[in-house]
Tab-separated table of C-alpha atoms in Angstrom:
chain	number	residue	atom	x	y	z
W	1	UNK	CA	0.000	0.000	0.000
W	2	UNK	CA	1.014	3.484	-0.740
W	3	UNK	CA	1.298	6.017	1.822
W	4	UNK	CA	0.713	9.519	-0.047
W	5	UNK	CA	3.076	12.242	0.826
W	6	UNK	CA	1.334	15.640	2.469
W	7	UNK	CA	3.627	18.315	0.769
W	8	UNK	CA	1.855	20.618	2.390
W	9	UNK	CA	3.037	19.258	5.617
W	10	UNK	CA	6.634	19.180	4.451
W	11	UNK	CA	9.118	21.156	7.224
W	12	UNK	CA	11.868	22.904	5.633
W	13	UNK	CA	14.395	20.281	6.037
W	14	UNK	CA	11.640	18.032	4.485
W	15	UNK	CA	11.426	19.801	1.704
W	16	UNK	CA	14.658	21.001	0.306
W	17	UNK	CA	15.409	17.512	-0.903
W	18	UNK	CA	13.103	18.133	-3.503
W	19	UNK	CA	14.709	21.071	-4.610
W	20	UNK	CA	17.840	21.581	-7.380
W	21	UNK	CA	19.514	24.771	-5.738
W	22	UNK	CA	20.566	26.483	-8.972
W	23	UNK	CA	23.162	29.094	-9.783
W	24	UNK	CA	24.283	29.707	-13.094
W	25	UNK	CA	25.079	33.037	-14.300
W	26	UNK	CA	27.630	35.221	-16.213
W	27	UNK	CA	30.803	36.443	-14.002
W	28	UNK	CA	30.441	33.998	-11.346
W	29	UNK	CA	33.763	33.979	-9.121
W	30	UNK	CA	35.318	30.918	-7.009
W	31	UNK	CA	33.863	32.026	-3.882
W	32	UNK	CA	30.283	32.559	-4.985
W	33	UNK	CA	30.238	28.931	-6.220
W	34	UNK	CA	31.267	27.640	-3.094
W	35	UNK	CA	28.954	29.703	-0.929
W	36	UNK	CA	26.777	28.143	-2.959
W	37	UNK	CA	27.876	24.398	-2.497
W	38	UNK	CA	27.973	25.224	0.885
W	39	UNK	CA	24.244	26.282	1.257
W	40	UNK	CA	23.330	23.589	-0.778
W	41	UNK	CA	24.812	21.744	2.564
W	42	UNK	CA	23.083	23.763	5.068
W	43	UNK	CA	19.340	23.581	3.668
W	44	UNK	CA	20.412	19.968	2.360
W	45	UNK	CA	18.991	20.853	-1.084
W	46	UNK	CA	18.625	17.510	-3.417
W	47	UNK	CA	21.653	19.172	-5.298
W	48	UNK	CA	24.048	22.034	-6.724
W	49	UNK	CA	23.038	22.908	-9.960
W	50	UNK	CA	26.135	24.898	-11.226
W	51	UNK	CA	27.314	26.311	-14.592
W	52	UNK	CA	29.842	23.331	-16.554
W	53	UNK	CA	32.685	25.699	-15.677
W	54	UNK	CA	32.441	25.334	-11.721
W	55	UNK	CA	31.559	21.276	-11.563
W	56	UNK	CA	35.174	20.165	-10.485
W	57	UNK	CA	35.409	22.592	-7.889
W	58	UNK	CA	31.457	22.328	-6.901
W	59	UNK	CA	32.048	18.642	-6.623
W	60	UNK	CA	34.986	19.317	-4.194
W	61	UNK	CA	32.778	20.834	-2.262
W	62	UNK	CA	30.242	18.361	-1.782
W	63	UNK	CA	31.967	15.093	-1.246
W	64	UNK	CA	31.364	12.856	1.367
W	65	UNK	CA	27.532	14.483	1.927
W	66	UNK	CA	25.497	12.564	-0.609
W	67	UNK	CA	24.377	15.670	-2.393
W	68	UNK	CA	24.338	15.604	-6.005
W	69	UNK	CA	26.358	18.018	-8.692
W	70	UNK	CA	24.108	18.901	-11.532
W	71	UNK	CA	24.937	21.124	-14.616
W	72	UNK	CA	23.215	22.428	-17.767
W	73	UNK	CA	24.636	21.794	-21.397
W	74	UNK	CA	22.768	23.892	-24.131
W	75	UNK	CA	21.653	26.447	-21.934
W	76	UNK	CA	20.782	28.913	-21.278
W	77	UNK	CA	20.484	29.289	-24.859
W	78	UNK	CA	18.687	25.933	-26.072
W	79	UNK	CA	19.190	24.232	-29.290
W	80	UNK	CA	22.558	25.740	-30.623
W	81	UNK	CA	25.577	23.044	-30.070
W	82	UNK	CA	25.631	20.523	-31.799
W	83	UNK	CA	25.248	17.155	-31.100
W	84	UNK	CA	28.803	16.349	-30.634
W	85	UNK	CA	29.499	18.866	-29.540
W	86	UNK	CA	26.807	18.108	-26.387
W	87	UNK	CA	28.082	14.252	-26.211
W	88	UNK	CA	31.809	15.426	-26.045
W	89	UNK	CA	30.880	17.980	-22.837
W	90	UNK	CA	28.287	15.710	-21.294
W	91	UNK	CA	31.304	13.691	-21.062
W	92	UNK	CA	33.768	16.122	-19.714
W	93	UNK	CA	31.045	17.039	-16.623
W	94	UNK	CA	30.362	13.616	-15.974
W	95	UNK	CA	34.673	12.724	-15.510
W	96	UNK	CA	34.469	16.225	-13.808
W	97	UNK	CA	31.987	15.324	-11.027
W	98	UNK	CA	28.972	15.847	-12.445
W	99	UNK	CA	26.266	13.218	-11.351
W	100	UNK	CA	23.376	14.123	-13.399
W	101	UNK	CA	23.009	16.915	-16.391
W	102	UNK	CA	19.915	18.625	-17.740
W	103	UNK	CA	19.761	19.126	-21.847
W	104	UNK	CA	18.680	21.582	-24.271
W	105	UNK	CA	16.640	19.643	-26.989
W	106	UNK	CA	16.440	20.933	-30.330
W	107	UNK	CA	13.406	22.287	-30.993
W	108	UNK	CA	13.990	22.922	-34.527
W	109	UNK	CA	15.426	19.257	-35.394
W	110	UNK	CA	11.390	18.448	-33.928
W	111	UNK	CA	9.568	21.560	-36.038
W	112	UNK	CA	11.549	20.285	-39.060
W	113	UNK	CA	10.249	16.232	-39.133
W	114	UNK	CA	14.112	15.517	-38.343
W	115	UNK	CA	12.893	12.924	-35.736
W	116	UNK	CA	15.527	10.516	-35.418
W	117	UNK	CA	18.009	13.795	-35.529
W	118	UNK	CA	16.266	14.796	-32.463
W	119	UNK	CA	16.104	11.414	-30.560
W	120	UNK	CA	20.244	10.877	-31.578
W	121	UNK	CA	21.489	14.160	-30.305
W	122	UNK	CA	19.535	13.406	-26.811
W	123	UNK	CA	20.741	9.982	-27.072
W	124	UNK	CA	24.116	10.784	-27.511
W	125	UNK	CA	24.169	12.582	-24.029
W	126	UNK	CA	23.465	9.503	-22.551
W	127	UNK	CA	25.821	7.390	-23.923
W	128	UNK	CA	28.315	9.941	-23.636
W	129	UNK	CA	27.608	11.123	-19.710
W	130	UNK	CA	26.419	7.564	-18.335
W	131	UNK	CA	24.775	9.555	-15.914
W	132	UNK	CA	20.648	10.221	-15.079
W	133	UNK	CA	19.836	13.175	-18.266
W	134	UNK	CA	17.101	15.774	-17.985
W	135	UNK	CA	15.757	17.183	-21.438
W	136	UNK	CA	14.235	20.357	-21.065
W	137	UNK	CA	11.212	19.964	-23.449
W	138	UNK	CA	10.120	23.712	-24.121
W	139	UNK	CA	6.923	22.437	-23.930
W	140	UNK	CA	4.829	25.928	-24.888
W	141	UNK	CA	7.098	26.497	-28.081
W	142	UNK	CA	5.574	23.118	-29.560
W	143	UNK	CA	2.473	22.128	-30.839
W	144	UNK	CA	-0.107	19.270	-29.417
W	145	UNK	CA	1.825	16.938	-31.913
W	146	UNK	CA	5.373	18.074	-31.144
W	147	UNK	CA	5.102	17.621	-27.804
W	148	UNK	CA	3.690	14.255	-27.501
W	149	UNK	CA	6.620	13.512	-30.318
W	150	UNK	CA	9.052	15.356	-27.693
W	151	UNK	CA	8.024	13.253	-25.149
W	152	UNK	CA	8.094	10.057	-27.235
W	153	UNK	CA	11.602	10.491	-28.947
W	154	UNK	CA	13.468	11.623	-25.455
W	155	UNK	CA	12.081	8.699	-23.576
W	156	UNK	CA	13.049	6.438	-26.557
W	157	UNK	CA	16.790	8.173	-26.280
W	158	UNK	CA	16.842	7.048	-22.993
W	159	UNK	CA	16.182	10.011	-20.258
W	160	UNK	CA	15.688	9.709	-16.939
W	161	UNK	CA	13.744	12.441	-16.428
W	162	UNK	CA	10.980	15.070	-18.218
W	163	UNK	CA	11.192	18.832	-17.965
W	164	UNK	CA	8.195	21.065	-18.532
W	165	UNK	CA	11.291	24.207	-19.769
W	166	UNK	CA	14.585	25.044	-19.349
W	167	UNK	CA	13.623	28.260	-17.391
W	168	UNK	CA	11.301	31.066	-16.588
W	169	UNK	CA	11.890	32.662	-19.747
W	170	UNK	CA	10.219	30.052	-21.784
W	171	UNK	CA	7.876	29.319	-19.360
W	172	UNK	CA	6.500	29.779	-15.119
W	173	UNK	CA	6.274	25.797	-13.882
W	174	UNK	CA	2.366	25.258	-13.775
W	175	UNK	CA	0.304	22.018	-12.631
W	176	UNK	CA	-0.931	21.318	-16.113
W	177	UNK	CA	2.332	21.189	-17.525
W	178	UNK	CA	3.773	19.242	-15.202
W	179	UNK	CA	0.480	17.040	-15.198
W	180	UNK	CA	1.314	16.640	-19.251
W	181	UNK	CA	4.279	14.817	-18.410
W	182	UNK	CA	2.921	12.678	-15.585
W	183	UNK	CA	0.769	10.895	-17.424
W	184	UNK	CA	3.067	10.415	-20.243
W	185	UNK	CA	5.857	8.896	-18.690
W	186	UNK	CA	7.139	5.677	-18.922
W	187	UNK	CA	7.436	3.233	-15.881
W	188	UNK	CA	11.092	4.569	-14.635
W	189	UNK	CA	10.897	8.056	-16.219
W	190	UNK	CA	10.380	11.173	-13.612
W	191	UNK	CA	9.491	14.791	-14.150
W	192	UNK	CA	11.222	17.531	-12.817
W	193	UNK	CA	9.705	20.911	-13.052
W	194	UNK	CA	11.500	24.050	-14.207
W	195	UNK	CA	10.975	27.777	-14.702
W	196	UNK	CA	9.924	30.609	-12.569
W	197	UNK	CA	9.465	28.932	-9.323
W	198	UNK	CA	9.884	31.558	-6.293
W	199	UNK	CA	7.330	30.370	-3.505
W	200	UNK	CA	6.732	27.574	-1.350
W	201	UNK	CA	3.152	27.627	-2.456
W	202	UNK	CA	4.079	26.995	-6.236
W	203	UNK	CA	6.485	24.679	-5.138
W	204	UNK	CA	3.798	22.735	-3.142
W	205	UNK	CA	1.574	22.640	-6.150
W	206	UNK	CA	4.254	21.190	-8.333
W	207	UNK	CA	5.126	18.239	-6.242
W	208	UNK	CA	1.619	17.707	-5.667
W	209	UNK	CA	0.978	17.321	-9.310
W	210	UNK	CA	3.549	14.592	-9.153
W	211	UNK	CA	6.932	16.476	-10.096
W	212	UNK	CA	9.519	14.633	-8.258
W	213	UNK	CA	12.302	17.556	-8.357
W	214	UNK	CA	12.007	21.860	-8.770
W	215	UNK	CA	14.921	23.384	-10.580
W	216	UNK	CA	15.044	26.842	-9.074
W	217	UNK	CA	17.358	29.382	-7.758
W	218	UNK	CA	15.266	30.834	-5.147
W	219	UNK	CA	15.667	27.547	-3.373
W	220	UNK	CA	16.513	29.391	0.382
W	221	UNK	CA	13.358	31.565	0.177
W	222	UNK	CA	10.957	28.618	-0.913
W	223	UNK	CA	12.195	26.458	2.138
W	224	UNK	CA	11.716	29.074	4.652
W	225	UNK	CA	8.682	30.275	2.678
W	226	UNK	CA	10.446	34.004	3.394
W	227	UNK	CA	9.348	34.944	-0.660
W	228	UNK	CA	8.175	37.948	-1.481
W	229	UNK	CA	6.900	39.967	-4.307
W	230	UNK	CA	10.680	41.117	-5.245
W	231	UNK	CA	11.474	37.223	-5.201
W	232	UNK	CA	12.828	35.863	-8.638
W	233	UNK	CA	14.037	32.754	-10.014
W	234	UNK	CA	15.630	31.559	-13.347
């Protein structure tokens, strides 16, 4: 039998395992990346998510705790490297420390019929990085048929997880798109929900609709619910 979890019950310390506490920006020093490894620690966030640049040294940072190093290729510009190009530095994060790495898909491989195209260059990340992928699916740039083809061809490529968007500016992380994915996804496939998220409310709604992980950078203010109107988040 399965016991249901209450998110809306969830302490702080209960909840930031959900959460991917992100940081990736232009200009980023050394010490800002490990402040930010080190409050991935203190709120005991599911993991880092850190631009490819700062894995080796985020990784550093976390070993011995059990918290995951993620990082972002394609992005924050989606669908311009090619797919070598993503296999050859999927591969670099993963030797570097990386334990799991969330894609850009190429949206215009999937608006062009170049199906198997899109499936390889996601599938190539996988082979390349043997660790857990996330494809961000840009799922409001794509029509009823793309996305269900989206869906389809990254599963078949072999992800281990489904995201809604690769950030706020594509789209703000809503039930029914996270819902979408849900119901689509194979036996072993998650969804992780992306884009906009500043509040524990929102963050409560997206678990609740069966998101398993929130990719956010206002990770501190959801968990002690301390968000305001000023509050952003990639």
């Amino acid at each position: 039998m399965t016991t249901q979890t209450d998110f809306a019950a969830l302490t702080p310390r209960e909840l930031a395992p959900y959460i991917q506490h992100t940081r990736i920006a232009t200009g980023l020093t050394r010490d800002e990346m490990i402040a930010h490894a080190k409050e991935t620690i203190e709120y005991g966030f599911n993991a880092a998510m850190v631009p490819g640049s700062w894995v080796s040294l985020t990784a550093k940072e976390l070993e011995g705790t059990g918290i995951g190093v993620a990082s972002a290729l394609d992005f924050p510009t989606v669908g311009v490297t090619t797919p070598a190009g993503k296999a050859f530095e999927a591969e670099r994060l993963a030797e570097a420390g990386a334990t799991q790495i969330d894609m850009g898909v190429q949206v215009g491989y999937l608006k062009s019929g170049m199906f198997d195209e899109f499936r390889d260059d996601i599938a190539g990340v996988v082979r390349a990085s043997g660790v857990p992928v996330k494809v961000m699916l840009e799922l409001p740039l794509l029509s009823e048929a793309e996305k269900q083809a989206a869906v389809d061809l990254a599963m078949d490529a072999g992800v281990a997880f489904l995201k809604n968007a690769s950030s706020g500016a594509i789209e703000t992380a809503n039930r029914a798109s996270i819902r979408y994915l849900v119901e689509r996804a194979r036996p072993g496939v998650q969804v992780k929900a992306s884009g906009a998220i500043t509040n524990r409310a929102q963050a409560i709604e997206l678990l609740s609709a069966g998101a398993v992980l929130l990719g956010t950078s206002a990770g501190i203010e959801i968990v002690t619910d301390s968000s305001d109107d000023q509050t952003t988040s990639y």
